[in-house]
Short mmCIF file of C-alpha atoms and ligand atoms in Angstrom, two decimals:
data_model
loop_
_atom_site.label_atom_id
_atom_site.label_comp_id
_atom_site.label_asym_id
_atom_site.label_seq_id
_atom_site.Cartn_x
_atom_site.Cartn_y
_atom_site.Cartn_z
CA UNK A 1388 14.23 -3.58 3.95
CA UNK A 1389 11.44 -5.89 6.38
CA UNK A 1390 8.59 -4.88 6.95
CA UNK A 1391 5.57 -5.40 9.53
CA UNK A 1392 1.75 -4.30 8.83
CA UNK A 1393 -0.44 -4.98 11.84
CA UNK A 1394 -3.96 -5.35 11.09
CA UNK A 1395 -5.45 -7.98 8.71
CA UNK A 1396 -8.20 -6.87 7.00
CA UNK A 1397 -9.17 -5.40 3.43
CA UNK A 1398 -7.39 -2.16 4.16
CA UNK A 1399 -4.21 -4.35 5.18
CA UNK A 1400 -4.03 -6.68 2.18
CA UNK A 1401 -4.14 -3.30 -0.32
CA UNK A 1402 -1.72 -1.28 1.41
CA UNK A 1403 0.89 -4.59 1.52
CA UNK A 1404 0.00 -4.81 -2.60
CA UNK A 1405 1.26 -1.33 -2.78
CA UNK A 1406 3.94 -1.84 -0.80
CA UNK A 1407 5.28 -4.34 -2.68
CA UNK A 1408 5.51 -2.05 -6.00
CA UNK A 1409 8.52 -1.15 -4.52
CA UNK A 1410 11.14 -3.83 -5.41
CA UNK A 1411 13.54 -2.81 -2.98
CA UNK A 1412 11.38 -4.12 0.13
CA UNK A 1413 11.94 -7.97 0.93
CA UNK A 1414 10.13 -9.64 3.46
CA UNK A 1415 6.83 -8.54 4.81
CA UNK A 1416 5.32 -9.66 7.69
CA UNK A 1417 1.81 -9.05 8.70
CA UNK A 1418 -0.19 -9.73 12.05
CA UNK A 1419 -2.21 -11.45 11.91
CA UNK A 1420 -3.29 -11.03 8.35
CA UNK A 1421 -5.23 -13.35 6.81
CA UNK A 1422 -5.45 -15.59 3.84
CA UNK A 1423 -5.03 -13.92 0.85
CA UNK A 1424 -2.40 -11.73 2.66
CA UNK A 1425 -0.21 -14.99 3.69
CA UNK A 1426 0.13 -15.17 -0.53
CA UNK A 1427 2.16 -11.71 -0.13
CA UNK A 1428 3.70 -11.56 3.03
CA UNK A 1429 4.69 -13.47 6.10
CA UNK A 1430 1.23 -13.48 8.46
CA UNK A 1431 2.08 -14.60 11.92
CA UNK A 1432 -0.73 -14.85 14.47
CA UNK A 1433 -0.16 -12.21 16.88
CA UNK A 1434 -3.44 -9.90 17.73
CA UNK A 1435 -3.37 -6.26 16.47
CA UNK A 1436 -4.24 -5.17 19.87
CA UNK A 1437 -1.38 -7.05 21.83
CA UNK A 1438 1.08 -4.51 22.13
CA UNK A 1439 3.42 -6.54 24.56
CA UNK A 1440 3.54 -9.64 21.76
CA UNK A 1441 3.91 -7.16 18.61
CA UNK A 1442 6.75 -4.92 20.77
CA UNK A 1443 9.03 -8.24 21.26
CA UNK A 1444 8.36 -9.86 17.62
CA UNK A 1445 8.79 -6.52 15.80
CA UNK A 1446 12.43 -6.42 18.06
CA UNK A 1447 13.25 -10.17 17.71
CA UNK A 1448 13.05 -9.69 14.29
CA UNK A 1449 14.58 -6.38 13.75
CA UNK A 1450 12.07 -4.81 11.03
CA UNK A 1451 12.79 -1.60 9.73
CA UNK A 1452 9.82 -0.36 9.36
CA UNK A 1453 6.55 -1.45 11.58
CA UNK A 1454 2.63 0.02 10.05
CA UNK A 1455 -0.12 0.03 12.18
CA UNK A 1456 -2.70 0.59 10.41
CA UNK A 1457 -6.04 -0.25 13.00
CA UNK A 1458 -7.74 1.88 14.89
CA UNK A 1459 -7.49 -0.16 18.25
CA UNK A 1460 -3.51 -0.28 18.64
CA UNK A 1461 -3.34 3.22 17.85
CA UNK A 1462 -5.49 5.05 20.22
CA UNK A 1463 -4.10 1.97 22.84
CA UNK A 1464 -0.80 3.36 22.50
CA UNK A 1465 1.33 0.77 19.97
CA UNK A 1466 2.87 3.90 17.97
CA UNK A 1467 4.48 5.01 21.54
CA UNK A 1468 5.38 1.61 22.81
CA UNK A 1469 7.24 0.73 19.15
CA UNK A 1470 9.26 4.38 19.88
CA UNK A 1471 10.02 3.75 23.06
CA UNK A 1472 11.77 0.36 22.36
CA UNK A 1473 13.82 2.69 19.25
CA UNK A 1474 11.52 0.74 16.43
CA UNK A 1475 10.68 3.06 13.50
CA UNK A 1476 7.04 3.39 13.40
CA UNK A 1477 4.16 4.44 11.17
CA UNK A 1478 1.09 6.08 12.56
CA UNK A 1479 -0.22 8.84 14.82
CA UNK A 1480 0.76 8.42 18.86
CA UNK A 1481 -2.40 7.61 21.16
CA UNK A 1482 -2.15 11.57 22.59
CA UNK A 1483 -2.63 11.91 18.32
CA UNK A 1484 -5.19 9.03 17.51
CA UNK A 1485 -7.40 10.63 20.43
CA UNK A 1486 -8.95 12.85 17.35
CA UNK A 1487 -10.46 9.37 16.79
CA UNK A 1488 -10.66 7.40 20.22
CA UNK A 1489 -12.75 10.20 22.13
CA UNK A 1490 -15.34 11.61 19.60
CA UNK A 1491 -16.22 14.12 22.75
CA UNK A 1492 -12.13 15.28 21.88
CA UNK A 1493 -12.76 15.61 18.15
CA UNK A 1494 -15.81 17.85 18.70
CA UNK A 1495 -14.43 19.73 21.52
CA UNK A 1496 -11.35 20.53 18.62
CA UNK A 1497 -14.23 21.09 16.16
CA UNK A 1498 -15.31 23.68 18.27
CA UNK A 1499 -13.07 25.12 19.54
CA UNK A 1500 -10.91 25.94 16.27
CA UNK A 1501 -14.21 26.70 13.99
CA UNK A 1502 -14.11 24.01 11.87
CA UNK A 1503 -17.63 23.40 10.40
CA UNK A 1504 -19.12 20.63 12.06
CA UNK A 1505 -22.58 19.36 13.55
CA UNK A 1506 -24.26 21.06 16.66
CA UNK A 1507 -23.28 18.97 19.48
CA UNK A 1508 -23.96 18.49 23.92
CA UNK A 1509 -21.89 15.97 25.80
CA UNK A 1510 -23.35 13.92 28.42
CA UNK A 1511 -21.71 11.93 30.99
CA UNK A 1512 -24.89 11.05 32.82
CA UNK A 1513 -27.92 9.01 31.96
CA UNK A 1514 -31.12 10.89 33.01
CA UNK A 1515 -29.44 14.26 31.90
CA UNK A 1516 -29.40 12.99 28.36
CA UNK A 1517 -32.58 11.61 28.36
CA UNK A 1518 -34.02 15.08 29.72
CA UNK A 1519 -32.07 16.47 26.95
CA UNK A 1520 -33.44 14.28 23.91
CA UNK A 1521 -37.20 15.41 25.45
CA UNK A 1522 -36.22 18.72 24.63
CA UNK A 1523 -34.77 18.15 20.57
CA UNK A 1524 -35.96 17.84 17.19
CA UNK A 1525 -36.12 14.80 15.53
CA UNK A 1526 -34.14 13.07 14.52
CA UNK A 1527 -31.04 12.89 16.37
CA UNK A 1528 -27.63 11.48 16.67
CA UNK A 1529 -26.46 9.56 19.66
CA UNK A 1530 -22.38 8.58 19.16
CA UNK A 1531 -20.80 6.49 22.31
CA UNK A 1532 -17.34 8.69 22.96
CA UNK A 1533 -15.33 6.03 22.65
CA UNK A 1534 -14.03 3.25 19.60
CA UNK A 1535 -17.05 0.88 19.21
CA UNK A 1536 -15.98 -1.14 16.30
CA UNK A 1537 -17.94 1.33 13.75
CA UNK A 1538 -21.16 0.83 15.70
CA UNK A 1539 -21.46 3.36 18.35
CA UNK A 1540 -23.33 5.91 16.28
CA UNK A 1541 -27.36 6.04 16.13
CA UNK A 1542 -29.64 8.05 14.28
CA UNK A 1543 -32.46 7.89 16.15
CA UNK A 1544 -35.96 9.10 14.78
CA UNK A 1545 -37.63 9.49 17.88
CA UNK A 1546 -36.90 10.74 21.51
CA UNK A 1547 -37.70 6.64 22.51
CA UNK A 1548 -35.60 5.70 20.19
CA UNK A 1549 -33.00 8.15 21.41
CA UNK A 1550 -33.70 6.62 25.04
CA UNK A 1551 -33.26 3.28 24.35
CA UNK A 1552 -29.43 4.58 22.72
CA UNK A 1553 -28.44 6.12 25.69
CA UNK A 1554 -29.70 2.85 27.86
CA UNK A 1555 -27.74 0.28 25.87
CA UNK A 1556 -24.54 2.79 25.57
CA UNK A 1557 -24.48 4.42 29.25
CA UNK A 1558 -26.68 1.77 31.29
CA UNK A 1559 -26.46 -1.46 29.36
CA UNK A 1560 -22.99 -0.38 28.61
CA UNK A 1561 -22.76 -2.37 25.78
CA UNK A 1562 -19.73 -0.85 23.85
CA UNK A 1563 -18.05 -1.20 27.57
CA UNK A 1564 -15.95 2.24 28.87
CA UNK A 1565 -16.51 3.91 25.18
CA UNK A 1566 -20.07 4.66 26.42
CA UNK A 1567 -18.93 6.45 29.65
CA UNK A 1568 -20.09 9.68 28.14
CA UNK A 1569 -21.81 10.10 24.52
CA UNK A 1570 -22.32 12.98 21.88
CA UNK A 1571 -25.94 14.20 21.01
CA UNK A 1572 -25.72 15.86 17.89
CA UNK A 1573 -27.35 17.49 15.42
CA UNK A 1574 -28.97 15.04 12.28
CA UNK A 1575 -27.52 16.40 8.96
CA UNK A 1576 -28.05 15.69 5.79
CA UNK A 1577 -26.69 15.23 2.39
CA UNK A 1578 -24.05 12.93 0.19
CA UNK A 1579 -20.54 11.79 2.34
CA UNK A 1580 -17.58 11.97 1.07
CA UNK A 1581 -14.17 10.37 2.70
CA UNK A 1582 -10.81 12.19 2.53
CA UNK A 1583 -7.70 10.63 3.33
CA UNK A 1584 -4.43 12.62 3.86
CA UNK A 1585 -0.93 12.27 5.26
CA UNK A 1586 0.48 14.29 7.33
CA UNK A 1587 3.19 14.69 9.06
CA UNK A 1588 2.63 17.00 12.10
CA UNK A 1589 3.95 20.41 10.10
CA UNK A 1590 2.44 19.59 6.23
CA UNK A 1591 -0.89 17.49 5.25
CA UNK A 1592 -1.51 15.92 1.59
CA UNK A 1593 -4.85 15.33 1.41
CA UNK A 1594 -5.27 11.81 -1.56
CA UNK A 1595 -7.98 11.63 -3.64
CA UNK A 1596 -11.25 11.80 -2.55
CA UNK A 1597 -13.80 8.39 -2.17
CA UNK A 1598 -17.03 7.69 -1.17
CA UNK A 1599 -17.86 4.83 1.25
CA UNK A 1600 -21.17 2.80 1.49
CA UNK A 1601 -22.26 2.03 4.92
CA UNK A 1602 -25.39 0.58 4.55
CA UNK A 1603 -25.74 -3.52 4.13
CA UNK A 1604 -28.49 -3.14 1.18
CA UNK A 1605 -28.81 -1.02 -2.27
CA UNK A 1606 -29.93 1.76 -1.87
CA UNK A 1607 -28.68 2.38 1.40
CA UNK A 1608 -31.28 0.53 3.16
CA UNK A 1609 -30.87 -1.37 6.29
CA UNK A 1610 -27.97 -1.33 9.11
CA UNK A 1611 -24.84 0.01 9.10
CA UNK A 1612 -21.81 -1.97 8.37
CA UNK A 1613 -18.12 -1.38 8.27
CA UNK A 1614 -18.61 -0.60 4.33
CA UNK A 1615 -19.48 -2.51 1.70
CA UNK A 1616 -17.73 -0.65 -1.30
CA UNK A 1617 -16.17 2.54 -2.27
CA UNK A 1618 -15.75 4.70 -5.06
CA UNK A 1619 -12.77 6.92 -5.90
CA UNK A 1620 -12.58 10.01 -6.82
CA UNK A 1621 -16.20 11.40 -5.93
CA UNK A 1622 -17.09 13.75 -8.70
CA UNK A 1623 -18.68 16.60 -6.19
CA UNK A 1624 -15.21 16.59 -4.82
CA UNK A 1625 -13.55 19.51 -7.02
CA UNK A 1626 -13.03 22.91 -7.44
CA UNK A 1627 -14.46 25.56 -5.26
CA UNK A 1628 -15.98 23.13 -3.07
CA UNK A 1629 -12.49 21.45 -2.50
CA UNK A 1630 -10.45 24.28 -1.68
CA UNK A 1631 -13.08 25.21 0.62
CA UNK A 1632 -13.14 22.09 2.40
CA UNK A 1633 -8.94 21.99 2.49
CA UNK A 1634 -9.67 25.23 3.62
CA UNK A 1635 -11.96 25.07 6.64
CA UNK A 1636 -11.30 21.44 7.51
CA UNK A 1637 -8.15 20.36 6.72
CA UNK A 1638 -5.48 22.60 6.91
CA UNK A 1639 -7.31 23.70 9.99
CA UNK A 1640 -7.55 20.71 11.76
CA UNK A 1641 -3.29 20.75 10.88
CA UNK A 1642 -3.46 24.06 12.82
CA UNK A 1643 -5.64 22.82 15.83
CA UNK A 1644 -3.44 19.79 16.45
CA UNK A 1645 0.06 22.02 16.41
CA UNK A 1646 -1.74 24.64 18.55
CA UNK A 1647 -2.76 22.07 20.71
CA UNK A 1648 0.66 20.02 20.75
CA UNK A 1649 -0.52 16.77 19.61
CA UNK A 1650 1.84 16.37 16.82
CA UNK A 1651 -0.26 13.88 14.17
CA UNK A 1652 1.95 11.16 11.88
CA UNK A 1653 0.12 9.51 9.96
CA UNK A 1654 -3.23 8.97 7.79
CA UNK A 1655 -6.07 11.88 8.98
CA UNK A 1656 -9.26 10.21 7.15
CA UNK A 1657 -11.70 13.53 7.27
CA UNK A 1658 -15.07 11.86 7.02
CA UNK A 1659 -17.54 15.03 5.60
CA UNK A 1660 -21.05 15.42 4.39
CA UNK A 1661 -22.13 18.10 1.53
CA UNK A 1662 -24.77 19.46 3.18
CA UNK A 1663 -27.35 22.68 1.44
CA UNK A 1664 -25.79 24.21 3.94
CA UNK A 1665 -21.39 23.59 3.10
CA UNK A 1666 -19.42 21.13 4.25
CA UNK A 1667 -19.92 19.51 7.42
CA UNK A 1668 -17.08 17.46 9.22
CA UNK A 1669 -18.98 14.54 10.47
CA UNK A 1670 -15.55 12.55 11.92
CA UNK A 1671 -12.00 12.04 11.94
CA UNK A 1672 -10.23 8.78 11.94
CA UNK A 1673 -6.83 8.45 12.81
CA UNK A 1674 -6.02 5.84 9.93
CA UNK A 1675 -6.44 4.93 6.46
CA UNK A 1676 -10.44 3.79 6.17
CA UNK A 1677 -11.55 0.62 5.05
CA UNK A 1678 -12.88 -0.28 2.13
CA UNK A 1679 -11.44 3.30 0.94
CA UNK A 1680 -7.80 2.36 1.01
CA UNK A 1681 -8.81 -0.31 -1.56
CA UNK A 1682 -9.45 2.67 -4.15
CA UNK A 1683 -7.12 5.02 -3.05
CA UNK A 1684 -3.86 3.15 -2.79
CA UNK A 1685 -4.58 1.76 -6.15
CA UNK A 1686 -5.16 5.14 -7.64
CA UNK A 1687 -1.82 6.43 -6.14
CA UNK A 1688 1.17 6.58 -8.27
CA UNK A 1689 3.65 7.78 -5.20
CA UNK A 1690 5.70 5.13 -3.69
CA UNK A 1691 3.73 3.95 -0.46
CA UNK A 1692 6.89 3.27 1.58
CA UNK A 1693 8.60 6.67 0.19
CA UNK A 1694 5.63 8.60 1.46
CA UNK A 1695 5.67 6.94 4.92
CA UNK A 1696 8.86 7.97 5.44
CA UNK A 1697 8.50 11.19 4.47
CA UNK A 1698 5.71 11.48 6.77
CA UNK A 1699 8.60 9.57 9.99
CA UNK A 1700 11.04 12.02 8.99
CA UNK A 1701 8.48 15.50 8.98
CA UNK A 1702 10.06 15.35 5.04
CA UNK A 1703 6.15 15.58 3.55
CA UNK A 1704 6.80 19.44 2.09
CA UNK A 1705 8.73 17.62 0.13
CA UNK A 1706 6.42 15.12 -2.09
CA UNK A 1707 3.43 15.76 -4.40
CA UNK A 1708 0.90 13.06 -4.83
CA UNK A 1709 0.52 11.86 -7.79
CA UNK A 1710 -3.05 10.35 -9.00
CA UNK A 1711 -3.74 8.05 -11.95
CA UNK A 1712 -6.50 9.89 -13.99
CA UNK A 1713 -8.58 6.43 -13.88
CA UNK A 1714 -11.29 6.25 -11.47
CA UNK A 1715 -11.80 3.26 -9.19
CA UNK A 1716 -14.69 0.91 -7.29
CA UNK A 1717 -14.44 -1.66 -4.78
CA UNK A 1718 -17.76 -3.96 -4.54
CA UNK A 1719 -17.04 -5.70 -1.21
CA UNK A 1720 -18.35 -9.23 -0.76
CA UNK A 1721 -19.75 -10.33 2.80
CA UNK A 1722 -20.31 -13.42 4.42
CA UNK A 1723 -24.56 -13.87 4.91
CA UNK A 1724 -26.07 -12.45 7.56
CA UNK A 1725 -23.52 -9.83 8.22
CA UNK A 1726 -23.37 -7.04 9.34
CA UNK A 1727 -25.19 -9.77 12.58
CA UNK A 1728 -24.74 -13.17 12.95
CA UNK A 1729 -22.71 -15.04 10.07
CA UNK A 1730 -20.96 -18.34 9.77
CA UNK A 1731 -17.31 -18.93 8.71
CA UNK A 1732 -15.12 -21.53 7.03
CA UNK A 1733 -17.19 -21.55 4.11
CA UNK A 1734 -14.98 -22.24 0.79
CA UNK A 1735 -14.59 -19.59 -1.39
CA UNK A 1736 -14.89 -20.54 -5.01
CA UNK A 1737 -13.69 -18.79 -8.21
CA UNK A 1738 -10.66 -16.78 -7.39
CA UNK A 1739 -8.81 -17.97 -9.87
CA UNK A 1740 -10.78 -17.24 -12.80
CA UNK A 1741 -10.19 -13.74 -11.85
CA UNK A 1742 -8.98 -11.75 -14.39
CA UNK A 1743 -6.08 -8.54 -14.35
CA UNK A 1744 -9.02 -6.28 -14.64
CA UNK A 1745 -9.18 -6.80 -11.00
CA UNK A 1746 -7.27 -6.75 -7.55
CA UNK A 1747 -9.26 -8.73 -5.30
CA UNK A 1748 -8.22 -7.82 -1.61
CA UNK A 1749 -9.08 -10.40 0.86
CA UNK A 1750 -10.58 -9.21 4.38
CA UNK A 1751 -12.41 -11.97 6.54
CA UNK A 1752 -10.51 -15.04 4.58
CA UNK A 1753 -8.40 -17.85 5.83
CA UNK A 1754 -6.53 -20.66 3.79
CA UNK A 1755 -7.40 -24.20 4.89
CA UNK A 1756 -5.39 -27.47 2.97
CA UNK A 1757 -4.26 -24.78 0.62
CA UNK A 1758 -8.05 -23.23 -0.53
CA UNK A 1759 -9.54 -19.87 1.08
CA UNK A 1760 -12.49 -19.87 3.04
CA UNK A 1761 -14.30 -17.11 4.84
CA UNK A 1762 -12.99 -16.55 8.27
CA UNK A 1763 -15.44 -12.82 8.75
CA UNK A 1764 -18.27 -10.51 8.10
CA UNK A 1765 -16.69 -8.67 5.25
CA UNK A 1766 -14.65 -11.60 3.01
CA UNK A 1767 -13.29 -9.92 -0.37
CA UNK A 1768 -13.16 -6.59 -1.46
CA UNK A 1769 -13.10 -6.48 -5.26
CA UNK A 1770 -11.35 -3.81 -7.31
CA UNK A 1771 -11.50 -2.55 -10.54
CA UNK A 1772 -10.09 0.85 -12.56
CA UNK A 1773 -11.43 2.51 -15.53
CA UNK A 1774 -11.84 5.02 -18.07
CA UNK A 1775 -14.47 6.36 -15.67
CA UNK A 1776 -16.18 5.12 -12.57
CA UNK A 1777 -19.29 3.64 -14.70
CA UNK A 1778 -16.50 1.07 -16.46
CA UNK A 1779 -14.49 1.05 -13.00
CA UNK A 1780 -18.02 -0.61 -11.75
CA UNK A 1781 -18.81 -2.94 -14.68
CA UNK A 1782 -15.13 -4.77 -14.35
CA UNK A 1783 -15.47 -5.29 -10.79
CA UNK A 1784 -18.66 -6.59 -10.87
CA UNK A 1785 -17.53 -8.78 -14.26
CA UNK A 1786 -14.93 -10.03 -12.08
CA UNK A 1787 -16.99 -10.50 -8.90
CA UNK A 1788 -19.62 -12.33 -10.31
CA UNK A 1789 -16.81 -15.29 -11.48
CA UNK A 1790 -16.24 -15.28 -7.00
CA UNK A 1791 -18.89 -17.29 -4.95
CA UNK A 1792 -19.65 -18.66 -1.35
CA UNK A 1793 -22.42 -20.07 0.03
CA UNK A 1794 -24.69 -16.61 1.74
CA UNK A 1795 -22.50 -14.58 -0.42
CA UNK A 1796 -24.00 -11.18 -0.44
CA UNK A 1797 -23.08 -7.54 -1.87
CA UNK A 1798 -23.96 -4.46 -3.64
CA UNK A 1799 -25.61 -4.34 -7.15
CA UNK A 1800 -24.93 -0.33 -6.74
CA UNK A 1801 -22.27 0.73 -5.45
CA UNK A 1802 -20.64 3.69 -8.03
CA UNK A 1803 -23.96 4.35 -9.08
CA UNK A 1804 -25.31 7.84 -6.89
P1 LIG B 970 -19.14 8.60 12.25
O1 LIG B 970 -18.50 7.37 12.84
O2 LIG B 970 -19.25 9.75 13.19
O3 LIG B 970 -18.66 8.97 10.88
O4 LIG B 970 -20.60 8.12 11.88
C1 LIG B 970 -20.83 7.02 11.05
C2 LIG B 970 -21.88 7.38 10.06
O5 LIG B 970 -23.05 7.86 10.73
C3 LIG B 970 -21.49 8.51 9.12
O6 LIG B 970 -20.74 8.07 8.04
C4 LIG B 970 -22.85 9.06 8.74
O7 LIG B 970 -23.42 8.28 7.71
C5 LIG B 970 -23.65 8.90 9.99
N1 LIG B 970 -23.63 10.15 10.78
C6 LIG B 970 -22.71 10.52 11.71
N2 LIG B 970 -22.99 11.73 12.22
C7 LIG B 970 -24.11 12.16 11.60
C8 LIG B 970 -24.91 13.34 11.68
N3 LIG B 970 -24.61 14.33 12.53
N4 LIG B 970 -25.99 13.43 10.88
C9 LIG B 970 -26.31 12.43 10.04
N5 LIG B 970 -25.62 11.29 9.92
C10 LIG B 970 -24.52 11.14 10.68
N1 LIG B 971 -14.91 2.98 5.85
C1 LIG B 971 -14.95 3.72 7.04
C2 LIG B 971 -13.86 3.44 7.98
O1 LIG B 971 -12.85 2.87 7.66
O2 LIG B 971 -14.01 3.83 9.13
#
């Protein structure tokens, strides 16, 4: 059994350390990985977004089983391309990963099928949006259509603010084509909570639930960044308020996607807020999220590659997750001045006094004469189970606090809400 992930991030390096529970897979390659992956698996330096390169490696060297696990290559179409050359493939189609790619789609689905979501207009021209923010309550949400690397969403507190949005998304056109046409929508509020589920175009298995922190500070102060830790499970997540949300969400955004024949294999990450008012779905993503793959996979007790077949082979009716009762936080460790400008190829010090209490995932890392150093904005992802998330949090900080690089910066709170 070989194996290729594409992607090389946090998310990447924790679903390869699953993978690899499961003695019966030899070689895995990864592109382009990173440092602490190249320690598990072959990394080879193709770019998660070059189709035409991954296509003719992934056939030269005959892998059984390819993962793409990005959001890029999947809404650009790598799912198909891998299919069409006969290469067994994990991961929705681009017709599929659209629920992600066009947030205009996933509201327009929202709508159309009921499920509970934000009030929403779509605007494809400038001066009509900025007539429209005139006319709304503050604040607002302004979200560029298209994939922006996490940063095309902007709560804006004032119609200027809104204004100066729409100029740098539709005008200044800084996210490129994904600002063609944006989403105004409605400001909600009230705690998030991520949920990640297979599915396989007929059943969906939603995992345990996690909570993400976006913001760069504690205390969710200051920007947004790609996440700087997670939680899993969220407490809030149970009961009646679960079975609701499986419910009204999930099962029917499983019946949207078959009524609307875009068969979905893969990860559906339902990104939802608890508002006073229910459950709001806030976003889809057509992929495992990252950093909540680095408490989730750990957490799962299912073999990873058994599931992803299942999920190939329409096979998921099947399988029953299983869950390991321990809950589980990832502190995530950035480089300094990220989520802006940061500097890389800084060593990385301390990795090996880390203890089992921890998995430390590596994200933005690269090995140079044999040592890691920091090669992006998010560096290490830190892991830690326990009894409950309160000793989940102490280990992983225990064990983060023996890592350091110069600018190092992360959470002192994440588990604590
Ligand atoms: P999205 O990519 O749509 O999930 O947005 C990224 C983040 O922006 C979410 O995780 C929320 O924290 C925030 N956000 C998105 N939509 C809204 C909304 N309608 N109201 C308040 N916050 C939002
Ligand atoms: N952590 C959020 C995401 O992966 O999009």
């Amino acid at each position: 059994m070989k194996i290729l992930v594409v992607g090389g991030g946090g998310r990447e390096h924790a679903i390869i350390w699953k993978l690899r529970q499961n003695k019966s897979i030899g070689e895995i390659h990864c592109a382009p990985g990173n440092g602490g992956i190249s320690d598990n698996a072959v990394c080879v330096p193709i770019k998660a977004t070059d189709i035409d390169a991954m296509a003719a490696y992934a056939k030269q060297q005959r892998f059984d089983l390819v993962i793409v696990a990005p959001d890029d290559p999947l809404y650009m179409g790598m799912v198909d391309r891998l299919n069409e050359e006969g290469i067994r493939a994990f991961g929705p189609t681009a017709r599929a990963a659209e629920i992600e790619g066009s947030k205009v789609y996933a509201k327009q689905l929202m709508k159309k099928y009921g499920i509970p979501a934000a009030g929403y207009e779509v605007f494809s021209d400038y001066q009509s949006a900025c007539a429209y923010v005139e006319s709304c309550e503050m604040p607002i949400v302004v979200k560029a259509d298209g994939l922006a690397l996490g940063k095309g969403v902007i709560i804006c507190q004032s119609a200027d603010e809104a204004k100066s949005a729409l100029d740098n998304i539709m005008v200044k056109k800084v996210f490129g084509d994904a600002g063609n046409r944006v989403v105004i929508e409605e400001f909600l509020e009230g705690p998030e909570v991520s949920v990640l589920s297979f599915c396989d175009g007929k059943t969906i298995l939603p995992m345990a639930s996690a909570q993400d922190h976006k913001r760069i500070c504690d205390g969710d102060q200051g920007p947004n960044t790609g996440g700087m830790g997670t939680f899993s499970p969220t407490p809030r997540y149970t009961g009646a308020l679960k079975a609701e949300i499986e419910q009204t969400i999930i099962q029917r955004t499983l019946y949207a996607l078959s009524m609307e024949d875009r068969e979905f294999k893969g990860v559906i990450f339902f990104g939802l807020m608890l508002t006073k008012d229910g459950p709001r779905l806030l976003e889809y993503n057509a992929r495992f999220g990252d950093p909540e793959a680095q408490v989730v996979l750990p957490r799962m007790k299912n073999d990873l590659l058994g599931v992803m077949n299942a999920v190939i082979d329409g096979r998921l009716e099947d399988i029953t997750l299983e869950w390991d009762e321990r809950s589980a936080v990832c502190v995530v460790m950035a480089s300094g001045g990220y989520p802006g400008h940061y500097q890389k190829g800084i060593a990385i010090d301390g990795l090996e006094r880390v203890s089992d209490d921890a998995i430390v995932f590596h994200a933005g890392t690269a090995k140079k004469n044999g040592c890691y150093v920091t090669n992006g904005g998010r560096v290490l992802g830190v892991t830690a189970l326990g009894r409950d998330i309160g000793e989940a949090r102490e280990k992983a900080y225990a064990e983060a606090a023996k890592i350091s690089f110069d600018g190092v910066q992360y959470r002192k709170d994440i588990g604590i809400k």
